[in-house]
Coordinates of C-alpha atoms in Angstrom, one line a residue:
Chain A
M28 CA 76.3 57.5 235.2
I29 CA 77.1 59.3 238.2
L30 CA 80.2 57.2 238.7
R31 CA 81.3 57.7 235.4
K32 CA 80.9 61.9 235.8
L33 CA 82.8 61.6 239.3
N34 CA 85.8 59.6 237.6
L35 CA 85.7 62.4 234.7
S36 CA 86.1 64.9 236.9
K37 CA 89.0 63.3 239.2
I38 CA 91.0 62.4 235.7
T39 CA 90.6 66.1 234.6
L40 CA 91.9 67.1 238.3
H41 CA 95.1 64.9 238.1
L42 CA 95.9 65.6 234.3
M43 CA 95.6 69.5 235.3
F44 CA 98.1 68.7 238.1
I45 CA 100.5 66.5 236.2
T46 CA 100.3 68.9 233.6
M47 CA 101.2 71.9 236.2
S48 CA 103.8 70.0 237.9
L49 CA 105.8 69.4 234.7
A50 CA 105.7 73.1 234.1
F51 CA 107.4 73.6 237.3
I52 CA 109.9 70.7 236.8
L53 CA 110.7 70.5 233.3
P54 CA 112.8 73.7 233.3
L55 CA 115.2 72.1 235.7
I56 CA 115.2 69.0 233.7
L57 CA 116.2 71.1 230.5
V58 CA 119.4 72.4 232.6
V59 CA 120.3 69.0 234.0
S60 CA 120.0 67.4 230.5
I61 CA 122.3 70.2 229.2
S62 CA 124.8 69.6 231.5
F63 CA 124.9 66.1 230.4
T64 CA 124.9 66.6 226.6
N65 CA 127.9 66.3 224.2
E66 CA 129.2 69.9 223.8
K67 CA 129.3 69.3 220.1
W68 CA 125.4 68.7 220.0
L69 CA 124.8 71.7 222.0
M70 CA 126.5 73.7 219.1
L71 CA 124.7 71.7 216.4
D72 CA 121.5 71.3 217.8
G73 CA 121.1 73.7 220.9
Y74 CA 119.5 72.6 224.0
R75 CA 117.1 69.6 224.4
F76 CA 115.2 67.9 227.1
W77 CA 116.8 64.8 226.2
P78 CA 120.8 64.6 225.8
K79 CA 121.5 63.2 222.2
E80 CA 124.7 62.1 223.1
F81 CA 125.5 61.7 226.7
S82 CA 128.6 62.9 228.1
T83 CA 129.9 63.5 231.7
A84 CA 132.8 65.8 230.3
A85 CA 131.2 69.0 232.1
Y86 CA 131.4 67.4 235.5
Q87 CA 135.0 66.0 234.9
Y88 CA 135.9 69.4 233.8
V89 CA 134.2 71.0 237.2
F90 CA 135.7 68.3 239.4
S91 CA 138.9 68.8 238.1
G92 CA 139.1 71.7 239.9
A93 CA 140.0 74.1 236.5
G94 CA 137.3 76.3 237.1
S95 CA 137.6 77.3 240.7
I96 CA 134.2 75.8 241.2
L97 CA 135.2 73.6 244.1
N98 CA 136.9 76.5 245.9
A99 CA 133.4 78.4 245.5
Y100 CA 131.7 75.3 246.7
G101 CA 133.9 75.4 249.6
V102 CA 133.1 79.3 250.4
T103 CA 129.4 78.8 249.9
I104 CA 129.4 75.6 252.4
F105 CA 131.4 77.7 255.1
V106 CA 129.2 81.3 255.0
T107 CA 126.2 78.8 255.2
V108 CA 127.1 76.7 257.9
V109 CA 128.9 79.3 259.9
G110 CA 126.3 81.9 259.0
T111 CA 122.9 79.9 259.9
L112 CA 124.5 78.6 263.2
L113 CA 125.2 82.1 264.4
H114 CA 121.9 83.4 263.0
L115 CA 119.9 80.8 264.9
L116 CA 122.1 81.0 268.3
I117 CA 122.0 85.1 268.0
T118 CA 118.2 84.9 267.1
A119 CA 117.1 82.4 269.9
M120 CA 119.1 84.2 272.8
L121 CA 117.6 87.7 272.0
S122 CA 114.1 86.4 271.4
Y123 CA 114.1 84.6 274.6
S124 CA 115.3 87.0 276.5
L125 CA 112.6 89.3 275.1
T126 CA 109.8 87.3 276.3
R127 CA 111.3 87.0 279.8
P128 CA 109.6 89.0 282.4
E129 CA 112.8 89.5 284.4
V130 CA 113.8 91.9 281.9
K131 CA 112.4 95.1 282.8
H132 CA 112.4 97.2 279.6
R133 CA 111.7 94.3 277.1
R134 CA 108.9 96.3 275.7
A135 CA 111.2 99.2 274.7
L136 CA 113.8 96.6 273.5
T137 CA 111.3 94.7 271.6
F138 CA 110.4 98.2 269.4
F139 CA 114.2 98.8 269.2
V140 CA 114.2 95.4 267.2
Y141 CA 111.2 96.2 265.3
L142 CA 111.8 99.8 264.2
P143 CA 114.1 99.0 261.1
V144 CA 110.9 97.3 259.5
L145 CA 109.5 100.8 259.3
F146 CA 112.7 102.6 258.0
N147 CA 116.1 101.5 256.8
G148 CA 119.0 103.6 255.7
G149 CA 119.3 101.5 252.3
L150 CA 121.9 100.0 250.6
V151 CA 124.5 102.8 250.2
P152 CA 125.0 103.5 254.0
Q153 CA 125.3 100.1 254.7
Y154 CA 127.9 99.6 251.8
I155 CA 130.0 102.6 253.3
L156 CA 129.7 101.3 257.0
L157 CA 130.9 98.0 256.1
T158 CA 133.8 98.8 253.7
Q159 CA 135.3 102.3 254.9
V160 CA 134.5 102.0 258.5
L161 CA 134.3 98.1 259.2
H162 CA 136.9 97.7 256.5
L163 CA 134.9 94.3 255.5
K164 CA 134.9 94.6 252.2
D165 CA 136.6 91.5 250.4
T166 CA 136.7 89.3 253.3
I167 CA 134.5 86.1 254.0
W168 CA 133.1 87.5 257.0
V169 CA 131.0 90.4 255.0
L170 CA 129.2 87.5 253.3
I171 CA 128.1 86.1 257.0
I172 CA 127.2 89.8 258.8
V173 CA 124.7 91.0 256.5
Y174 CA 122.3 88.3 257.3
L175 CA 122.9 87.7 260.8
V176 CA 120.0 88.8 262.3
S177 CA 116.2 89.4 260.9
T178 CA 113.8 91.3 262.6
V179 CA 110.9 88.8 261.2
N180 CA 112.7 85.8 262.5
V181 CA 113.3 87.1 265.9
L182 CA 109.6 88.3 265.9
I183 CA 108.6 84.4 265.0
M184 CA 110.9 83.2 267.6
K185 CA 109.5 85.4 270.1
N186 CA 106.3 83.9 269.3
F187 CA 107.5 80.0 269.6
F188 CA 109.2 81.0 273.2
R189 CA 105.8 82.4 274.8
T190 CA 104.6 78.6 274.2
I191 CA 107.2 77.4 276.5
P192 CA 105.3 77.0 280.0
D193 CA 107.0 79.1 282.4
S194 CA 106.8 76.2 285.3
L195 CA 109.6 74.5 283.4
I196 CA 111.9 77.5 284.0
E197 CA 110.8 78.0 287.4
S198 CA 111.6 74.6 288.5
A199 CA 115.1 74.9 286.6
R200 CA 115.7 78.0 288.9
M201 CA 114.6 76.2 291.8
D202 CA 117.1 73.2 291.1
G203 CA 119.8 76.0 291.2
S204 CA 120.5 76.3 287.4
G205 CA 121.6 79.8 286.3
E206 CA 119.6 81.8 283.7
I207 CA 121.9 80.8 280.9
R208 CA 122.4 77.2 281.6
T209 CA 118.4 77.0 281.7
F210 CA 118.4 78.4 278.3
F211 CA 121.0 76.1 276.7
Q212 CA 120.0 73.0 278.5
I213 CA 116.2 73.3 278.7
V214 CA 114.9 75.7 276.6
L215 CA 116.9 75.2 273.4
P216 CA 116.3 71.7 273.2
L217 CA 112.6 72.1 273.6
S218 CA 112.7 74.7 270.4
K219 CA 114.2 72.2 267.7
P220 CA 111.1 72.8 265.6
A221 CA 111.1 76.2 265.6
L222 CA 114.9 76.3 265.0
A223 CA 114.7 73.9 262.1
T224 CA 112.4 76.0 260.5
I225 CA 114.0 79.2 260.6
G226 CA 117.4 77.5 260.2
L227 CA 116.1 75.9 256.6
F228 CA 115.4 79.4 255.5
V229 CA 118.4 80.9 256.8
T230 CA 120.3 78.4 255.2
I231 CA 118.3 78.8 252.0
A232 CA 119.3 82.7 252.0
Y233 CA 122.8 82.1 252.5
W234 CA 123.2 79.6 250.1
N235 CA 121.2 81.6 247.3
D236 CA 123.1 84.9 247.8
W237 CA 125.0 86.3 245.3
M238 CA 124.4 90.1 245.8
T239 CA 126.4 90.3 248.6
A240 CA 129.4 88.9 246.9
S241 CA 128.6 90.9 243.8
L242 CA 129.0 94.2 245.9
Y243 CA 132.0 93.4 248.4
I244 CA 133.9 90.5 247.1
E245 CA 136.8 90.9 244.6
S246 CA 139.2 88.2 245.0
P247 CA 138.5 85.5 243.0
N248 CA 139.3 82.8 245.7
L249 CA 136.3 84.3 248.0
R250 CA 133.9 84.0 245.4
P251 CA 130.6 82.1 246.8
L252 CA 128.9 79.5 244.0
Q253 CA 126.1 81.8 243.0
Y254 CA 128.3 84.9 242.3
L255 CA 130.8 82.6 240.2
L256 CA 127.7 81.3 238.6
Q257 CA 126.5 84.9 237.8
S258 CA 129.8 86.1 236.2
L259 CA 129.5 82.9 234.0
M260 CA 126.4 84.1 233.2
N261 CA 127.6 87.8 232.6
N262 CA 130.1 86.3 229.9
I263 CA 127.3 84.3 228.0
G264 CA 125.0 87.5 228.2
Y265 CA 127.7 89.6 226.5
L266 CA 128.3 87.0 223.8
Q267 CA 124.7 87.0 223.3
S268 CA 124.2 90.6 223.1
N269 CA 127.2 91.0 220.9
A270 CA 126.9 88.8 218.0
Q271 CA 130.2 89.5 216.4
A272 CA 132.3 89.7 219.0
S273 CA 131.0 86.3 220.1
Q274 CA 132.7 84.9 217.1
S275 CA 136.2 86.1 217.9
M276 CA 135.5 85.4 221.6
E277 CA 134.4 82.0 221.0
A278 CA 137.7 81.4 219.1
A279 CA 139.6 82.7 222.2
I280 CA 137.4 80.5 224.2
G281 CA 140.1 78.7 226.5
M282 CA 139.2 81.5 229.1
L283 CA 135.7 80.6 229.6
P284 CA 134.2 77.1 230.6
S285 CA 132.0 75.5 228.0
E286 CA 128.4 75.6 227.9
G287 CA 127.9 72.2 229.5
A288 CA 130.4 73.2 232.5
R289 CA 128.2 76.2 233.1
M290 CA 125.2 74.3 233.3
A291 CA 126.7 71.5 235.6
T292 CA 128.0 74.4 237.9
C293 CA 124.1 75.2 237.9
V294 CA 123.0 71.6 238.7
L295 CA 125.8 71.5 241.3
A296 CA 124.5 74.9 242.7
I297 CA 121.0 73.3 242.7
G298 CA 122.4 70.0 244.2
P299 CA 121.7 70.3 248.0
I300 CA 118.5 71.9 247.4
I301 CA 117.2 68.7 245.8
L302 CA 119.1 66.3 248.2
L303 CA 117.7 68.3 251.2
Y304 CA 114.0 68.5 249.5
P305 CA 112.0 66.2 251.5
L306 CA 113.3 67.7 254.6
L307 CA 112.6 71.4 253.4
Q308 CA 109.2 70.5 252.1
K309 CA 108.2 69.0 255.4
Y310 CA 109.5 71.9 257.8
F311 CA 108.2 74.4 255.4
E312 CA 104.9 73.3 255.7
K313 CA 105.4 73.3 259.5
G314 CA 106.7 76.4 259.5
L315 CA 103.5 78.0 258.0
T316 CA 101.8 77.2 261.3
I317 CA 104.6 78.3 263.7
G318 CA 105.1 81.9 262.0
A319 CA 101.5 82.3 261.0
V320 CA 101.1 84.4 258.0
K321 CA 104.1 86.7 259.2
E322 CA 106.4 85.3 256.5
Chain T
M4 CA 120.0 87.8 317.1
K5 CA 120.2 85.3 314.3
V6 CA 116.9 83.9 315.1
I7 CA 115.3 87.4 315.5
T8 CA 116.3 88.4 312.0
N9 CA 115.4 85.4 310.4
T10 CA 111.9 85.3 311.6
K11 CA 111.6 89.2 311.0
P12 CA 113.4 89.8 307.5
S13 CA 113.9 93.2 306.8
L14 CA 112.7 94.6 303.6
P15 CA 115.7 95.3 301.4
N16 CA 116.0 99.0 300.8
K17 CA 115.8 100.6 297.4
S18 CA 119.5 100.6 296.0
N19 CA 119.5 96.8 297.3
R20 CA 116.4 95.8 295.3
T21 CA 117.8 97.9 292.5
I22 CA 120.9 95.5 292.4
R23 CA 119.3 92.5 292.9
S24 CA 117.0 93.1 289.8
M25 CA 120.1 94.0 287.9
R26 CA 121.9 90.8 288.8
R27 CA 118.7 88.9 287.6
Q28 CA 118.5 90.6 284.4
L29 CA 122.4 90.5 283.9
P30 CA 122.3 86.9 282.2
F31 CA 119.5 87.9 279.6
Y32 CA 121.3 91.4 278.9
L33 CA 124.4 89.3 278.2
M34 CA 122.2 86.9 275.9
M35 CA 120.5 89.8 274.1
A36 CA 123.9 91.7 273.6
P37 CA 125.0 90.0 270.2
G38 CA 121.9 90.4 268.6
L39 CA 121.4 94.0 270.1
I40 CA 124.8 94.9 268.7
F41 CA 124.3 93.3 265.2
I42 CA 120.9 95.0 264.8
T43 CA 122.6 98.4 265.8
I44 CA 125.5 97.8 263.6
L45 CA 123.3 96.5 260.5
F46 CA 120.2 98.7 260.6
Y47 CA 120.3 101.6 263.1
I48 CA 123.9 103.2 262.2
P49 CA 123.2 103.3 258.4
M50 CA 120.1 105.2 259.0
G51 CA 122.4 108.2 259.9
G52 CA 123.7 107.5 256.5
V53 CA 120.7 108.9 254.7
L54 CA 122.7 112.4 255.0
I55 CA 124.5 110.8 252.1
A56 CA 121.6 112.0 250.0
F57 CA 122.1 115.8 250.7
K58 CA 125.8 115.6 250.4
D59 CA 128.6 115.7 247.8
Y60 CA 129.8 112.3 249.3
N61 CA 133.7 111.5 248.9
A62 CA 135.4 108.6 250.6
R63 CA 138.3 110.8 252.2
D64 CA 136.1 113.3 254.0
G65 CA 133.6 110.6 255.2
I66 CA 129.8 111.1 255.6
F67 CA 130.1 113.9 258.0
G68 CA 133.2 115.8 256.7
S69 CA 131.9 115.9 253.0
P70 CA 130.3 119.2 251.8
W71 CA 126.5 119.5 251.5
M72 CA 125.1 119.5 248.0
D73 CA 124.3 122.8 246.6
P74 CA 121.4 123.3 246.4
L75 CA 120.7 120.6 248.9
F76 CA 118.3 118.7 246.8
K77 CA 120.5 118.5 243.8
N78 CA 120.7 114.6 244.2
F79 CA 116.9 114.3 244.1
E80 CA 116.5 116.9 241.4
F81 CA 118.9 115.1 239.3
F82 CA 117.1 112.1 239.6
F83 CA 113.3 113.3 239.4
K84 CA 114.3 115.5 236.5
S85 CA 115.3 112.2 234.3
D86 CA 112.8 109.9 232.8
V87 CA 114.3 107.1 234.9
A88 CA 112.4 108.2 238.2
R89 CA 109.2 107.8 236.3
T90 CA 110.3 104.6 234.7
V91 CA 111.5 102.9 237.8
T92 CA 108.7 104.1 239.8
F93 CA 106.2 103.0 237.2
N94 CA 107.7 99.4 236.9
T95 CA 108.1 98.8 240.5
L96 CA 104.3 99.6 241.0
F97 CA 103.0 97.8 237.9
Y98 CA 104.9 94.7 238.5
N99 CA 103.9 94.5 242.2
L100 CA 100.3 95.1 241.5
L101 CA 100.4 92.5 238.7
E102 CA 102.3 89.9 240.8
A103 CA 99.7 90.5 243.9
V104 CA 96.8 89.8 242.1
A105 CA 98.2 86.9 239.8
V106 CA 99.9 85.0 242.9
T107 CA 96.6 85.6 244.9
I108 CA 94.3 84.2 242.2
C109 CA 96.7 81.5 241.0
A110 CA 97.6 80.3 244.7
L111 CA 93.8 80.3 245.7
T112 CA 92.7 78.0 242.8
I113 CA 95.7 75.6 243.3
A114 CA 95.0 75.4 246.9
I115 CA 91.3 74.8 246.5
L116 CA 92.1 72.1 243.8
L117 CA 94.7 70.6 245.9
N118 CA 92.4 70.3 248.8
E119 CA 90.2 67.7 246.2
V120 CA 93.1 65.6 245.7
K121 CA 92.4 62.9 248.2
N122 CA 95.6 60.6 247.8
K123 CA 98.1 61.8 250.2
F124 CA 100.8 60.8 248.1
L125 CA 99.8 62.6 244.9
S126 CA 99.0 65.6 246.7
A127 CA 102.6 65.8 248.8
T128 CA 104.1 65.2 244.9
Y129 CA 102.1 68.1 243.2
K130 CA 103.1 70.3 246.3
G131 CA 106.3 69.3 246.1
S132 CA 106.6 70.3 242.4
I133 CA 105.0 73.2 242.8
L134 CA 107.0 74.3 245.7
L135 CA 110.6 73.8 244.1
P136 CA 111.1 77.3 242.8
T137 CA 110.5 78.8 245.9
F138 CA 114.0 77.4 247.0
L139 CA 116.0 78.4 243.8
S140 CA 118.0 81.1 243.7
W141 CA 117.4 84.1 241.0
I142 CA 120.7 82.9 239.5
V143 CA 119.6 79.4 238.9
I144 CA 116.5 80.9 237.7
Q145 CA 118.5 83.1 235.1
Y146 CA 120.1 79.9 233.8
I147 CA 116.9 78.3 233.6
L148 CA 115.4 81.1 231.5
F149 CA 118.4 81.2 229.4
S150 CA 118.1 77.5 228.5
L151 CA 114.3 78.4 227.5
L152 CA 114.9 81.8 225.7
S153 CA 118.9 81.7 224.4
V154 CA 118.5 83.1 220.9
D155 CA 120.2 80.3 219.0
R156 CA 120.0 77.3 221.1
G157 CA 116.9 78.1 223.6
I158 CA 114.4 75.6 223.4
V159 CA 111.5 78.0 222.8
N160 CA 113.3 79.4 219.6
S161 CA 114.1 75.8 218.5
A162 CA 110.3 75.1 218.8
I163 CA 109.4 78.3 216.9
T164 CA 111.8 77.3 213.9
G165 CA 110.9 73.7 214.0
N166 CA 107.5 74.9 213.3
G167 CA 108.8 77.4 210.1
G168 CA 109.1 80.7 212.2
E169 CA 111.7 83.0 212.8
A170 CA 113.7 83.1 215.9
I171 CA 113.0 85.8 218.4
N172 CA 115.5 87.7 219.9
W173 CA 114.1 87.8 223.5
Y174 CA 117.1 89.4 225.4
S175 CA 117.0 92.5 222.8
E176 CA 113.1 93.7 222.7
P177 CA 111.8 95.2 225.9
S178 CA 108.4 94.8 225.4
Y179 CA 108.5 90.8 226.0
W180 CA 109.9 91.3 229.2
R181 CA 106.2 92.9 230.6
I182 CA 105.2 89.1 230.2
I183 CA 108.4 87.1 230.9
L184 CA 108.9 88.9 234.3
P185 CA 105.4 88.4 235.7
I186 CA 105.4 84.9 234.4
A187 CA 108.9 84.2 236.0
Y188 CA 107.7 85.6 239.3
L189 CA 104.7 83.6 239.4
W190 CA 106.6 80.3 238.7
K191 CA 108.8 80.9 241.5
N192 CA 106.2 82.3 244.3
V193 CA 102.7 80.7 243.3
G194 CA 103.9 77.4 245.2
Y195 CA 104.7 79.3 248.5
F196 CA 101.4 81.0 248.7
S197 CA 99.5 77.6 247.3
V198 CA 100.8 75.8 250.3
L199 CA 100.0 78.5 252.6
Y200 CA 96.3 78.4 251.5
V201 CA 96.3 74.8 251.7
A202 CA 97.3 75.0 255.2
A203 CA 94.8 77.8 255.9
I204 CA 91.9 75.4 254.2
A205 CA 93.0 72.6 256.5
G206 CA 92.7 74.7 259.4
I207 CA 89.0 75.0 258.5
N208 CA 86.4 73.2 260.8
P209 CA 85.1 70.1 258.8
D210 CA 81.7 70.4 260.4
Y211 CA 80.7 73.2 258.3
Y212 CA 81.4 71.1 255.1
E213 CA 79.6 68.1 256.7
A214 CA 76.4 70.3 257.5
A215 CA 76.5 71.7 253.9
E216 CA 76.6 68.1 252.5
L217 CA 73.4 67.3 254.5
D218 CA 71.9 70.1 252.9
G219 CA 72.7 69.0 249.5
A220 CA 75.2 71.5 248.8
S221 CA 77.4 71.2 245.7
K222 CA 81.0 71.4 245.4
W223 CA 81.2 74.8 243.9
Q224 CA 78.6 76.0 246.8
K225 CA 80.8 75.0 249.3
I226 CA 83.8 76.6 247.8
R227 CA 81.6 79.9 247.1
H228 CA 80.0 79.8 250.6
I229 CA 82.7 78.2 253.1
T230 CA 86.2 77.8 251.8
L231 CA 86.4 81.7 250.1
P232 CA 84.5 83.4 253.1
L233 CA 86.9 81.7 255.5
L234 CA 89.8 82.4 253.8
K235 CA 89.1 86.2 253.6
P236 CA 91.1 87.2 256.6
T237 CA 94.2 85.5 255.6
I238 CA 93.7 87.2 252.1
I239 CA 93.4 90.2 253.4
V240 CA 96.3 90.0 256.1
L241 CA 98.8 89.0 253.1
S242 CA 97.4 91.7 250.8
L243 CA 98.1 94.3 253.4
L244 CA 101.3 93.1 254.0
W245 CA 102.0 93.6 250.2
V246 CA 100.8 97.0 250.6
G247 CA 103.6 97.9 252.9
K248 CA 105.9 96.2 250.1
L249 CA 104.5 98.0 247.1
F250 CA 107.3 100.3 246.7
N251 CA 109.9 97.5 246.9
G252 CA 110.5 95.6 243.4
G253 CA 109.4 92.4 243.5
L254 CA 107.3 92.8 246.6
G255 CA 110.8 92.8 248.2
D256 CA 112.4 90.0 246.4
W257 CA 113.7 92.4 243.7
N258 CA 116.8 90.2 242.2
G259 CA 115.0 88.6 239.5
F260 CA 114.7 91.9 237.8
Y261 CA 118.6 92.2 237.7
T262 CA 119.4 88.9 236.9
L263 CA 116.7 87.7 234.4
P264 CA 117.4 90.1 231.9
N265 CA 121.1 89.8 232.5
D266 CA 121.2 93.4 233.4
A267 CA 120.9 94.5 230.1
G268 CA 120.7 98.1 229.2
A269 CA 118.6 97.7 226.2
L270 CA 115.8 96.2 228.2
Y271 CA 115.9 98.8 231.4
Q272 CA 112.8 100.4 230.0
T273 CA 110.8 97.6 230.9
T274 CA 113.0 95.5 233.3
D275 CA 114.0 98.3 235.8
V276 CA 112.9 99.1 239.1
I277 CA 113.8 100.9 241.9
D278 CA 116.3 98.3 243.4
T279 CA 117.9 97.5 240.6
L280 CA 118.7 101.1 239.8
V281 CA 120.2 101.7 243.4
F282 CA 122.0 98.4 243.2
R283 CA 123.4 99.7 239.6
S284 CA 124.4 103.0 240.7
L285 CA 126.5 102.0 243.6
K286 CA 128.1 98.8 241.8
K287 CA 128.8 100.3 238.8
I288 CA 128.9 103.9 238.6
N289 CA 129.8 104.2 242.3
D290 CA 127.5 107.1 242.5
Y291 CA 126.8 107.1 246.2
G292 CA 125.0 110.6 246.3
M293 CA 122.2 109.5 243.7
A294 CA 121.9 105.9 244.8
S295 CA 121.1 107.4 248.4
A296 CA 118.7 109.8 246.9
I297 CA 116.8 107.2 245.3
G298 CA 117.1 104.9 248.4
L299 CA 115.6 107.4 250.5
Y300 CA 112.8 108.3 248.2
Q301 CA 112.1 104.4 248.3
A302 CA 112.5 104.4 252.1
V303 CA 110.2 107.3 253.0
V304 CA 107.3 106.3 250.9
G305 CA 107.7 102.8 252.2
L306 CA 107.4 103.9 255.6
F307 CA 103.9 105.6 254.8
L308 CA 103.0 102.6 253.1
V309 CA 104.0 100.2 255.8
L310 CA 102.2 102.5 258.3
I311 CA 99.0 102.6 256.3
S312 CA 99.0 98.7 256.0
N313 CA 99.8 98.2 259.8
Y314 CA 96.9 100.7 260.8
I315 CA 94.4 98.8 258.7
I316 CA 95.4 95.3 259.6
K317 CA 95.2 96.3 263.3
K318 CA 91.9 97.3 262.9
K319 CA 90.7 94.2 261.0
D320 CA 93.0 91.7 262.7
P321 CA 95.0 92.8 265.9
D322 CA 96.8 89.8 266.0
N323 CA 98.8 89.9 262.7
A324 CA 99.7 93.7 262.9
L325 CA 103.5 94.2 263.2
F326 CA 103.6 96.6 266.1

């Protein structure tokens, strides 16, 4: 009797979690399914969780290079890789130095780093600075510069560097290693777990960013993937809200990629995240203990 | 001579010491330089730009050359006299409070239940599924939502019409978004906090549970009298960090309010938050003055909220205070 009751509650528990997991995964599967469905069926039958007629036409279109998607992929990869590496380097150098007792004014400097959490000028002054003073509008660098430093990441990194024993740095100094060399050859290799965690978050931030491009980028060949996706969606949105216009627009559909191609682009934008997912999940859970609750 | 100086080293005089200390500090300053420079560019210089809120800004004269507004608070007046100010302030607070409460309750429930799943593989799989949306962009989620809610092809409308109902035009009726937006935010964020609470539960000393079991405590009693009380500090700190972000759309992650409703004007009444209004004023209308006035209003209230929340955190749990 007890055994049966136990099993019943266990089964309920797992059933609940299976249902919940489906609620988180099925919407994604829907997008994947649409991208593999023959266009004709999308028109006739709407979206389905399983393609009525399987087709890879959308992906062929995407990879033929017709929709400037490959170019957008290139922009996103460049921005993500360069941005993440620079972010990690800058953050590590800054937060390590802020923990060193040799730096006399480190308390004041730490406060300088934290103050922007309290008050910031907001979007408009930054926009004017980047466009009219630094003339970064419509360059690839503007996509990188806006996320180069994050106060919170400096804070997390600083907490991590505190755990590196001072004796290690001291003995390197005795061996005649300069401070900068000590940092690169001894401290950085020890910081791999913290760098990996922060790096994954920064990678995601760069990869998923559309807002910066939407404000600063005009040239079609500088559009990152997410921004390209957003402009494609704006077109659909326009068609949806103007039913009459959509008839004539769909007649002149040459300018818009097909529905399937849009969804295929979306799937390709998620792709790398899914591929990296086991790694992501692992470092995400690790990161929770490194950064404590300070997200 | 040499022998004598070696056995009796003279103390370096003050300027010598300064030079030596500077030489020791130099490599660190070199390493800090890029970070400090970018912090200055990205955060400090724009602080001066709040002047724009009081100016009749034009690009030719720049921030300092542009004439002052007459009266000085005209940009603010314009904003506060319109209904928009009330709408976006209400929406921002409404969705934030709802999200904070919903996410906390759901994440706690999920974490406690996940803790009961003893099979490691299954537990990791469940966690992995729930956590997935955390890593998706709001643009991708916009696509997902569209495949669910599209008027003519969406799966939800298909289900409704399939059962004899009438298709619903989700993207033109504002009231639906009062439910759609919180669900979308919950869907994206609940995984993050569930996993966070699971980590916190894992940190609880198992002796407590063993002792409770010896006393014949039921599962519910253990949750009620051990798990929840020991999670309380984490819950409080997280909530207080949110208090500091109450005036930021989506508790700082506002992009969904812009992308999910496709920035549709007909839906602003229930979807517009302070950040989306600033973004739109800048991007679409190019109204620098009003955009920075609204931004300043948000920043000033935000400053007070952060100060208040930090003050309380410092009292309750100094380790987690920001400064």
